[in-house]
Coordinates of C-alpha atoms in Angstrom, one line a residue:
X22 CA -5.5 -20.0 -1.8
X23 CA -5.0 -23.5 -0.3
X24 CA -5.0 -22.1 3.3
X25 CA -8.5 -20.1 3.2
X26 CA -9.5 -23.6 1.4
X27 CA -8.5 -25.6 4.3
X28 CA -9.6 -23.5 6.8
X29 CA -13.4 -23.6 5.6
X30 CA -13.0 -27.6 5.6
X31 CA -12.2 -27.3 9.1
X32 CA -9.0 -28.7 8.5
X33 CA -6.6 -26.4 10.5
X34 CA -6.4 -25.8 14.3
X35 CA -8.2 -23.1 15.3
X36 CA -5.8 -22.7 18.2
X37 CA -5.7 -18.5 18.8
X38 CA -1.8 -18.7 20.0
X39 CA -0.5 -20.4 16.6
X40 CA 3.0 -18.7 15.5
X41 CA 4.1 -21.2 13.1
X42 CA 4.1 -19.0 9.8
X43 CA 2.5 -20.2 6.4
X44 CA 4.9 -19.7 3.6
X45 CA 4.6 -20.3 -0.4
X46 CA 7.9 -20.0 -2.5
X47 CA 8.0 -19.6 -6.0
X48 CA 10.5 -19.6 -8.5
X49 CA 10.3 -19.6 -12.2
X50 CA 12.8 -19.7 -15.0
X51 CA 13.2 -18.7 -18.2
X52 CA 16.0 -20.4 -20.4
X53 CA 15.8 -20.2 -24.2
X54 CA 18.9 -21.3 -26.2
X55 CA 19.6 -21.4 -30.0
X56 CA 22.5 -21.9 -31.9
X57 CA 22.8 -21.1 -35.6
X58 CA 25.5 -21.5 -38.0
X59 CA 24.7 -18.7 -41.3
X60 CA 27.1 -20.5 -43.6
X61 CA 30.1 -23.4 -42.8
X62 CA 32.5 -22.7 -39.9
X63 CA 30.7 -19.3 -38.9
X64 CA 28.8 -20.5 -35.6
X65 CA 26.1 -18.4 -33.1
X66 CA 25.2 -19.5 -29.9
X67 CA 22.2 -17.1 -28.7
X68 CA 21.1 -17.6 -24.5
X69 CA 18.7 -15.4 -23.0
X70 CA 17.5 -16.2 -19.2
X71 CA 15.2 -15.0 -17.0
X72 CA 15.4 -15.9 -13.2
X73 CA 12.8 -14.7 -10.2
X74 CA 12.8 -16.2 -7.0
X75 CA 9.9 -15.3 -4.5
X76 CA 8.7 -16.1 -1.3
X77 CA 5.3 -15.3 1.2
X78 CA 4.8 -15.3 4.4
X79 CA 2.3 -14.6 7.2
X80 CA 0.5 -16.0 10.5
X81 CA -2.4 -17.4 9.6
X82 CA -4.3 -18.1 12.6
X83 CA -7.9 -18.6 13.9
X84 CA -9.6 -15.0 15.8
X85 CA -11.7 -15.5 18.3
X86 CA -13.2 -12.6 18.5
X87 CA -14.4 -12.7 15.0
X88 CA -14.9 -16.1 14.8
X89 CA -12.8 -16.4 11.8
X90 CA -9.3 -17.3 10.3
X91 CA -7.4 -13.8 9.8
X92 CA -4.0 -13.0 7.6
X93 CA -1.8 -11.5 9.5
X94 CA 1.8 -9.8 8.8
X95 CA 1.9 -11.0 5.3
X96 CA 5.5 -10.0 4.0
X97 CA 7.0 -11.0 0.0
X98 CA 11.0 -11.0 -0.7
X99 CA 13.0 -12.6 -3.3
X100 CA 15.4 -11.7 -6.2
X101 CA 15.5 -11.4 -9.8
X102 CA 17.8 -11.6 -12.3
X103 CA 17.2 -11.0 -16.5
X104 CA 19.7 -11.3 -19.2
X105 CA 20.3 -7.6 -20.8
X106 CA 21.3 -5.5 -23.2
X107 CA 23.8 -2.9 -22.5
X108 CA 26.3 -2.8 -25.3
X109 CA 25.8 0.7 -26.2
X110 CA 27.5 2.2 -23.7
X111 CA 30.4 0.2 -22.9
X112 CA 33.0 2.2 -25.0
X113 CA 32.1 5.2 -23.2
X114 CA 35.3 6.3 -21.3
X115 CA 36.1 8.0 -18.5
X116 CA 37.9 11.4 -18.8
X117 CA 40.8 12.6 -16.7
X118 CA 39.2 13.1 -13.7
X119 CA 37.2 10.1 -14.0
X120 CA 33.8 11.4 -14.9
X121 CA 31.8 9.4 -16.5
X122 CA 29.1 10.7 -19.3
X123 CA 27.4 7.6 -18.6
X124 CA 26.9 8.7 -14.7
X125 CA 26.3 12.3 -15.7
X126 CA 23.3 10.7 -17.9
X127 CA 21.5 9.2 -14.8
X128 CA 22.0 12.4 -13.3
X129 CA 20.0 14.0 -16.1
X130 CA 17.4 11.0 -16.0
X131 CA 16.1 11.4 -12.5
X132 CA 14.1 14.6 -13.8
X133 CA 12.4 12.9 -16.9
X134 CA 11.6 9.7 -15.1
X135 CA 11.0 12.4 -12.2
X136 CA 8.0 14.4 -14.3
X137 CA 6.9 10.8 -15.5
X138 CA 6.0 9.9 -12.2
X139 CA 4.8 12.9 -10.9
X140 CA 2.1 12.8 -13.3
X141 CA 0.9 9.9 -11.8
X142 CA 1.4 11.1 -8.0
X143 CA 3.1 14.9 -7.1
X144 CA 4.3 13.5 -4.3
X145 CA 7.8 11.5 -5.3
X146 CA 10.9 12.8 -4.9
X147 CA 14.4 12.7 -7.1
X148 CA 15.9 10.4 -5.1
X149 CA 13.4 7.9 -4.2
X150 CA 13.8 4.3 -5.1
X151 CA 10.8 4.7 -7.8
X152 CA 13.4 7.6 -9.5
X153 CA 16.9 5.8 -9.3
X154 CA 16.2 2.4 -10.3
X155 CA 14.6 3.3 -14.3
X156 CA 17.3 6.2 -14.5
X157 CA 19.8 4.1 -14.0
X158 CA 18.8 1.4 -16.3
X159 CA 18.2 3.9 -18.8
X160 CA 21.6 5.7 -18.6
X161 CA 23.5 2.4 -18.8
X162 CA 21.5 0.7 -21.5
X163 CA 21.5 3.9 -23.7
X164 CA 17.9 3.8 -24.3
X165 CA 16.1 6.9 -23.5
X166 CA 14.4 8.3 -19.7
X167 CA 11.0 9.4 -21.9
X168 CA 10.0 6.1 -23.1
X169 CA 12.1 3.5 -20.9
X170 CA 9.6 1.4 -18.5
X171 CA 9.1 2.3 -15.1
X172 CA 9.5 -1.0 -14.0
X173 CA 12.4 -1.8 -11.6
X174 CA 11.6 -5.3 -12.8
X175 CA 12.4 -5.8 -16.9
X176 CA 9.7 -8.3 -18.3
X177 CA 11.5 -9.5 -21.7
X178 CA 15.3 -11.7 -20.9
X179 CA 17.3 -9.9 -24.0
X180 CA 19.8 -12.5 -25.5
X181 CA 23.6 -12.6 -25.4
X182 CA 25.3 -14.4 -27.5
X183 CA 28.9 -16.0 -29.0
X184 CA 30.6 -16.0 -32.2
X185 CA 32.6 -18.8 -33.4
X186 CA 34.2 -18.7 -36.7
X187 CA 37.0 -21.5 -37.9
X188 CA 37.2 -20.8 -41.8
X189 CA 40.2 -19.0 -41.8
X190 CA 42.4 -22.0 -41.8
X191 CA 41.1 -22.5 -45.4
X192 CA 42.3 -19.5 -46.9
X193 CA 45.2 -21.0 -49.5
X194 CA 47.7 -18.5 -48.2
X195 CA 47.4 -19.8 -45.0
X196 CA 46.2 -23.2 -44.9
X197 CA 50.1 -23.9 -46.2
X198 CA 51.3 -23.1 -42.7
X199 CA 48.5 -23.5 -40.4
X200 CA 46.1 -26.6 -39.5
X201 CA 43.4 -23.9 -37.6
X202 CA 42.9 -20.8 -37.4
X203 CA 40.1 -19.4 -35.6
X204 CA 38.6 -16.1 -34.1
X205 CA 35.9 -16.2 -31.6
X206 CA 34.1 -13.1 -29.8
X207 CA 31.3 -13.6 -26.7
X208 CA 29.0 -10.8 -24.7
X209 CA 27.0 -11.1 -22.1
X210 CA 25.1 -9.2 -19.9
X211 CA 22.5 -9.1 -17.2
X212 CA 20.4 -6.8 -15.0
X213 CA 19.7 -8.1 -11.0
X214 CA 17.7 -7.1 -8.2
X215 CA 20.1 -8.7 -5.4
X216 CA 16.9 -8.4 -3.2
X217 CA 13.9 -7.1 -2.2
X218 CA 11.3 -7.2 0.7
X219 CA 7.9 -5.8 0.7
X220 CA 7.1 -2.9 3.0
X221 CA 5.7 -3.1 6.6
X222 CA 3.1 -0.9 5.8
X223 CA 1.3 -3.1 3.0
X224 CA -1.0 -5.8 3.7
X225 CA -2.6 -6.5 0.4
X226 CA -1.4 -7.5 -3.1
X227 CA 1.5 -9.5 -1.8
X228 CA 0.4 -13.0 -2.5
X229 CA 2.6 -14.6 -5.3
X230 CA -0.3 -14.1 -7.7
X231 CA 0.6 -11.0 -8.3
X232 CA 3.3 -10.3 -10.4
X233 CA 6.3 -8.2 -10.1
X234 CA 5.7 -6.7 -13.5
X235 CA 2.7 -5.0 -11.9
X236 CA 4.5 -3.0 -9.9
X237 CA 5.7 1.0 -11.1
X238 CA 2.8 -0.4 -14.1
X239 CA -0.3 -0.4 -13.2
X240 CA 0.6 -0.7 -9.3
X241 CA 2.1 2.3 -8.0
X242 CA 3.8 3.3 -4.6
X243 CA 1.8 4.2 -1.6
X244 CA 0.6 7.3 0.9
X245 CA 3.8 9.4 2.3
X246 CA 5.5 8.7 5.6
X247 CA 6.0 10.9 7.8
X248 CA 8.8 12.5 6.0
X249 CA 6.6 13.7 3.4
X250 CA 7.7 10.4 0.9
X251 CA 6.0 7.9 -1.1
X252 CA 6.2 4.7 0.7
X253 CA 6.9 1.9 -2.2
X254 CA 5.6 -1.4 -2.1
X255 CA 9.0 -3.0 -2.1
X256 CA 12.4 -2.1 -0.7
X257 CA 14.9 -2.6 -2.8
X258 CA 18.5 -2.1 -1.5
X259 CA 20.7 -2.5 -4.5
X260 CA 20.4 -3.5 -8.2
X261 CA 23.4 -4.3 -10.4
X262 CA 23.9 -4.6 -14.2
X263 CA 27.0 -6.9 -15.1
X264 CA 28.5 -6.9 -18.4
X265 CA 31.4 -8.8 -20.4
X266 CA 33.5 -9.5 -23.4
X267 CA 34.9 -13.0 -23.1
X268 CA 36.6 -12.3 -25.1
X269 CA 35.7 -8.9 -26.9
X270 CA 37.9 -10.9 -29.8
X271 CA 40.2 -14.2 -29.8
X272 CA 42.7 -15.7 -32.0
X273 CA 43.6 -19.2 -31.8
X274 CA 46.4 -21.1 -34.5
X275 CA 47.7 -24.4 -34.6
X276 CA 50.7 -24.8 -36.9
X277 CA 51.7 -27.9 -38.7
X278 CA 54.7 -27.9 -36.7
X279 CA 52.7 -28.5 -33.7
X280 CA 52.9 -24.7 -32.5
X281 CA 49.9 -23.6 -31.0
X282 CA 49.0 -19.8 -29.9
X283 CA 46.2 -17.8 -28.8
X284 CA 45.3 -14.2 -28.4
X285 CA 42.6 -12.7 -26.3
X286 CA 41.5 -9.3 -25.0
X287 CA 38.4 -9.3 -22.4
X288 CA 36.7 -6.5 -20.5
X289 CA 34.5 -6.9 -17.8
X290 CA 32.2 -3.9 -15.9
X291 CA 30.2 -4.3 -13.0
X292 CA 27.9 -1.4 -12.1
X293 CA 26.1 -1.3 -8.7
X294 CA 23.7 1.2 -7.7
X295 CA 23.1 1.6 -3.9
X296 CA 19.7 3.1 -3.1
X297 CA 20.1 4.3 0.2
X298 CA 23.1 6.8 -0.6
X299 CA 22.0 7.3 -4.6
X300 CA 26.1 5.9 -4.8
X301 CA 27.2 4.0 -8.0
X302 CA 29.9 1.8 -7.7
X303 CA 31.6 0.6 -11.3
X304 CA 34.4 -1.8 -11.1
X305 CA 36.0 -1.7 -14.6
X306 CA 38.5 -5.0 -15.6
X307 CA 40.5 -5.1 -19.5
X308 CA 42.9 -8.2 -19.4
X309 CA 45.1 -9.2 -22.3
X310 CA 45.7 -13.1 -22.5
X311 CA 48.7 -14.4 -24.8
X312 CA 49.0 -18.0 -24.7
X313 CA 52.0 -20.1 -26.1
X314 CA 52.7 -23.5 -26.4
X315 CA 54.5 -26.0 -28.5
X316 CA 55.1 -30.1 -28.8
X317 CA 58.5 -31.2 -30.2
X318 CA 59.9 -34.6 -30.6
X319 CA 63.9 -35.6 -30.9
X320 CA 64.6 -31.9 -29.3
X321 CA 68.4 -31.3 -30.1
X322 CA 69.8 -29.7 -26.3
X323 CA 72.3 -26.4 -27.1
X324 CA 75.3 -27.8 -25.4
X325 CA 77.1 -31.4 -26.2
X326 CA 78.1 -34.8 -24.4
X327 CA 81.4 -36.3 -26.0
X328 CA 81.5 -34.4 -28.4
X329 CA 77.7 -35.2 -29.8
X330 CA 74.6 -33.0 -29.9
X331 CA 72.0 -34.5 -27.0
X332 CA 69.1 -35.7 -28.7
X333 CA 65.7 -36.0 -26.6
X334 CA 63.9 -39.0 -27.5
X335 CA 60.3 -37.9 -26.5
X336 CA 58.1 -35.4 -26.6
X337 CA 59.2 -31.9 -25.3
X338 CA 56.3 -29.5 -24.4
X339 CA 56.5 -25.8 -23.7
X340 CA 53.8 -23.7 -22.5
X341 CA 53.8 -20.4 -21.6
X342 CA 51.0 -17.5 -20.3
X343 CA 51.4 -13.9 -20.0
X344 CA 48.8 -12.0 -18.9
X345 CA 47.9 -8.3 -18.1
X346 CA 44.9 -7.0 -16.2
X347 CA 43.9 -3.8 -15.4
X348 CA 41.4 -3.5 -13.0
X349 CA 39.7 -0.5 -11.5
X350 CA 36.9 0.3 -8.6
X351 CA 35.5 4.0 -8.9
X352 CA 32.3 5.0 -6.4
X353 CA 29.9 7.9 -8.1
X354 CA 28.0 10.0 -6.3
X355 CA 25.0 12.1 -7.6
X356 CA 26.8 16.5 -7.7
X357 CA 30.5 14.8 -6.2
X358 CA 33.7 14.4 -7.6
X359 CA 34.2 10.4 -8.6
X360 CA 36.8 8.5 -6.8
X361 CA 38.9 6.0 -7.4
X362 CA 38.8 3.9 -4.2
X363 CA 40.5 0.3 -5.4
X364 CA 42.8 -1.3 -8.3
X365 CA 46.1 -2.6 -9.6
X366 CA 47.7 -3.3 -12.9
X367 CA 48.8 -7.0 -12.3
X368 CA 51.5 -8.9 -14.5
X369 CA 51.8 -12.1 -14.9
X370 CA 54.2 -14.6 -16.3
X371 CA 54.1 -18.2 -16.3
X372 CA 56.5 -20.3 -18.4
X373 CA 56.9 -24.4 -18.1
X374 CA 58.4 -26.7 -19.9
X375 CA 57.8 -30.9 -19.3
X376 CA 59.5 -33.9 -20.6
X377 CA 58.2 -37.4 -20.3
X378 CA 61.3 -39.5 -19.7
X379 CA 59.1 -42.6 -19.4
X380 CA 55.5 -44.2 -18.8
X381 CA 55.8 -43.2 -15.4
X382 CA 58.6 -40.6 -14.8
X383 CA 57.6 -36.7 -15.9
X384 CA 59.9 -33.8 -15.2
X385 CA 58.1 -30.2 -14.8
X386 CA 60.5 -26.8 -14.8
X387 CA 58.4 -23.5 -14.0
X388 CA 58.9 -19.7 -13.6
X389 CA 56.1 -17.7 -12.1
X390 CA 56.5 -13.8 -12.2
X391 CA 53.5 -11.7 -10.6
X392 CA 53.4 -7.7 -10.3
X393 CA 50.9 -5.8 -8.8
X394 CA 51.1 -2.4 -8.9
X395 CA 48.3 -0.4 -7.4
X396 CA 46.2 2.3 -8.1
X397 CA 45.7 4.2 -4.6
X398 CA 48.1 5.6 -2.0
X399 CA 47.1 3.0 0.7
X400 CA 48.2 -0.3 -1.0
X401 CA 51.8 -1.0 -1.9
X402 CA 53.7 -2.7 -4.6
X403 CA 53.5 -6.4 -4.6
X404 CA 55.9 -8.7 -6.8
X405 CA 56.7 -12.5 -6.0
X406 CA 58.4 -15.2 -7.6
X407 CA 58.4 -18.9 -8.2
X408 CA 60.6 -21.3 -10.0
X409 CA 61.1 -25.0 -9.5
X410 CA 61.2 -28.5 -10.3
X411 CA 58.4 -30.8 -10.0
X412 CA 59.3 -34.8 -10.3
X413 CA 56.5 -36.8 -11.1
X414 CA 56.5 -40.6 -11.2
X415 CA 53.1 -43.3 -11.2
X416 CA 53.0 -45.7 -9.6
X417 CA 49.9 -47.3 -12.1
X418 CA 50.4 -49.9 -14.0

C-alpha cells in the first residue's frame, strides 16, 4: 500500500499526464530438503519445491477532476511451478492406436469438475479454462475429479525423492569379485503454470496480497462475455506436468580387476495441456544406458615384434557407451483420433580407448556410430559415423 501512503504525504507529483507505471514484483520460494539413511548404505534424499513468481502493475496518477490519486489499469502475471506427485499413472500404456486411458480419463473429468462448478455458477462451460485445468490434473495424478481441488494453482510442493543403496558389495558371494556394487533409483515430478495474466475486465483483487490459492476457492470467475462464458480472473494459456525416472533403476560395479560397469533404464514424460484448443501434447522418452570401461596396466598387444609379445608399460583405459532412446511426441485432442506427430528410435555407440605414453604425450582412438530412425513419414533415416585419432601433448611443466 506504499503508493496510497505516499500519495496522502504529498509525496508524489500530482502531474495528470504521468504514464510511468507503478509495479511490485514478488517471488517466493519454497525449498525443503531431507536426506535420511533407514539403516547403513541404504540412503534417501527427499526435495520438495515450491516456486511463484508475480508481478503488478498500473498507472497511478493524480485526477483532477476528483481531486484525488486514482488506480488505473491494474493488471497481475507471473508463473508457478510446484513439485508433484504423478507416479500412478506413468505405467499406463498406450494401446495400438495410441489412445491413451489416461487422456480418455480427462475426457470423463470435465463433467464431474463440470457439475462441481456449476453448483457454484450454471453458467461454465466444458471447455472453459475453470474445467480443463483440475481435469487434467486429476486424470494425470490418478486422484479422483469429485474431491480433487479446483484450484489451477496446487497449495502443498509434494516431494520427490532418490534412492541410494551401496550394501550389495558386502554380500560374501560377491564381495570376492567386486569392490562396489550399487543400485540407485530417482523420480521426480512437477506441475507448472508456464504463465498467466489477469483479465482486462477485472480491476479489483489483483494486488499481490492476494493470493493465488484464492482463486477457483473462495474466489471464483466472473459475469459472461458476450459469448455467453464465464470470464475468469486469470488467463492461463498452458500448464504442463513433467515427470521422470533418472533412472527408474541403476546398477553400478567396480571389479577388483579394475573393471567398471553401469546399467541404467530412464523414462521421461512431458504432458502439456493447451487451453485455447483443449489439445494435449505428451512427449514420451525410455532410454537404456550401458556403460563400460576398464583400466589395465602392462597390456600384452595380440601381434609380436621380434619374435616377443609387446608389452604396454602404462595404463590402458577403455571406455565404452551404448545407448538407446526411444522417444515419441503424440498431440490428443478431446472426441479425435491421437496422432503421432514426432519421434525416432536413436542408437548410439561410442567406444575409445587412450594410452598415456608419457607425462605429456596421450593417444585417444574413437568410433562414434549414431542411428536415427524415425517415427513419421516426413523425416528420413539418419546414420553418421566418426572414428579417429586424437594426439594430445602438454606443454605444462
Amino acid at each position: 500500500d506504499i503508493r496510497n501512503r505516499l500519495a496522502s504525504k504529498n509525496l508524489l507529483s500530482t502531474n495528470p499526464n504521468l504514464t510511468a507505471p507503478f509495479t511490485q514484483t514478488e517471488t517466493e520460494t519454497i525449498d525443503i530438503r531431507a536426506d535420511l539413511e533407514p539403516f547403513k548404505d541404504f540412503k534417501v534424499q527427499l526435495n520438495a519445491k515450491k516456486t511463484k513468481n508475480s508481478a503488478f502493475e498500473e498507472i497511478f496518477r493524480f485526477d483532477e477532476d476528483l481531486g484525488e490519486f486514482r488506480s488505473l489499469n491494474p493488471s497481475r502475471s507471473g508463473a508457478y511451478n510446484i513439485s508433484f506427485l504423478t507416479i500412478a499413472t506413468a505405467f499406463k500404456g498406450n494401446d495400438d492406436d495410441n489412445n491413451s486411458p489416461v487422456f480418455e480419463d480427462f475426457e470423463r473429468n470435465r463433467l464431474e469438475i463440470l457439475s462441481r462448478f456449476r453448483e457454484i455458477n450454471p453458467e461454465y462451460d466444458t471447455n472453459s479454462q475453470d474445467i480443463l485445468i483440475p481435469a487434467f490434473i486429476a486424470a494425470y495424478s490418478g486422484k479422483d475429479a469429485s474431491d480433487i481441488s479446483l484450484s489451477p494453482f496446487p497449495k502443498t510442493p509434494i516431494p520427490n525423492w532418490r534412492i541410494d543403496f551401496a550394501g550389495l558389495g558386502k554380500i560374501p558371494a560377491l564381495q570376492e569379485k567386486f569392490q562396489s556394487v550399487s543400485v540407485t533409483h530417482a523420480y521426480q515430478s512437477s506441475y507448472s503454470v508456464t504463465n498467466y495474466n489477469s483479465n482486462l475486465e477485472y480491476e479489483n483483487g489483483l494486488e499481490l496480497t492476494n493470493g493465488l490459492d484464492e482463486y477457483n476457492t473462495n474466489v471464483f470467475a466472473g459475469d459472461p462475455n458476450n459469448d455467453g462464458n464465464l470470464i475468469p480472473i486469470y488467463n492461463i494459456s498452458q500448464v504442463m506436468i513433467s515427470e521422470q525416472f533418472s533412472p527408474l533403476i541403476g546398477i553400478s560395479v567396480r571389479t577388483k580387476s579394475r573393471l567398471t560397469a553401469k546399467v541404467e533404464y530412464k523414462t521421461k514424460r512431458d504432458i502439456a495441456l493447451n487451453i485455447n484448443n483443449a489439445q494435449v501434447t505428451e512427449v514420451n522418452s525410455n532410454d537404456v544406458v550401458l556403460e563400460m570401461g576398464f583400466t589395465k596396466a602392462n597390456f600384452r598387444l595380440p601381434f609380436k615384434s621380434q619374435g616377443r609379445v609387446i608389452t604396454l608399460k602404462n595404463d590402458l583405459t577403455f571406455r565404452m557407451n551404448f545407448t538407446i532412446r526411444d522417444t515419441e511426441t503424440i498431440q490428443r485432442r478431446i472426441d479425435e483420433i491421437s496422432t503421432v506427430t514426432n519421434g525416432a528410435l536413436n542408437i548410439q555407440f561410442r567406444p575409445n580407448v587412450s594410452y598415456v605414453l608419457n607425462e605429456k604425450l596421450n593417444l585417444q582412438f574413437y568410433f562414434e556410430r549414431n542411428i536415427n530412425e524415425p517415427k513419421i513419414s516426413t523425416s528420413f533415416r539418419r546414420a553418421t559415423t566418426r572414428l579417429g585419432v586424437q594426439v594430445r601433448f602438454s606443454l605444462a611443466q
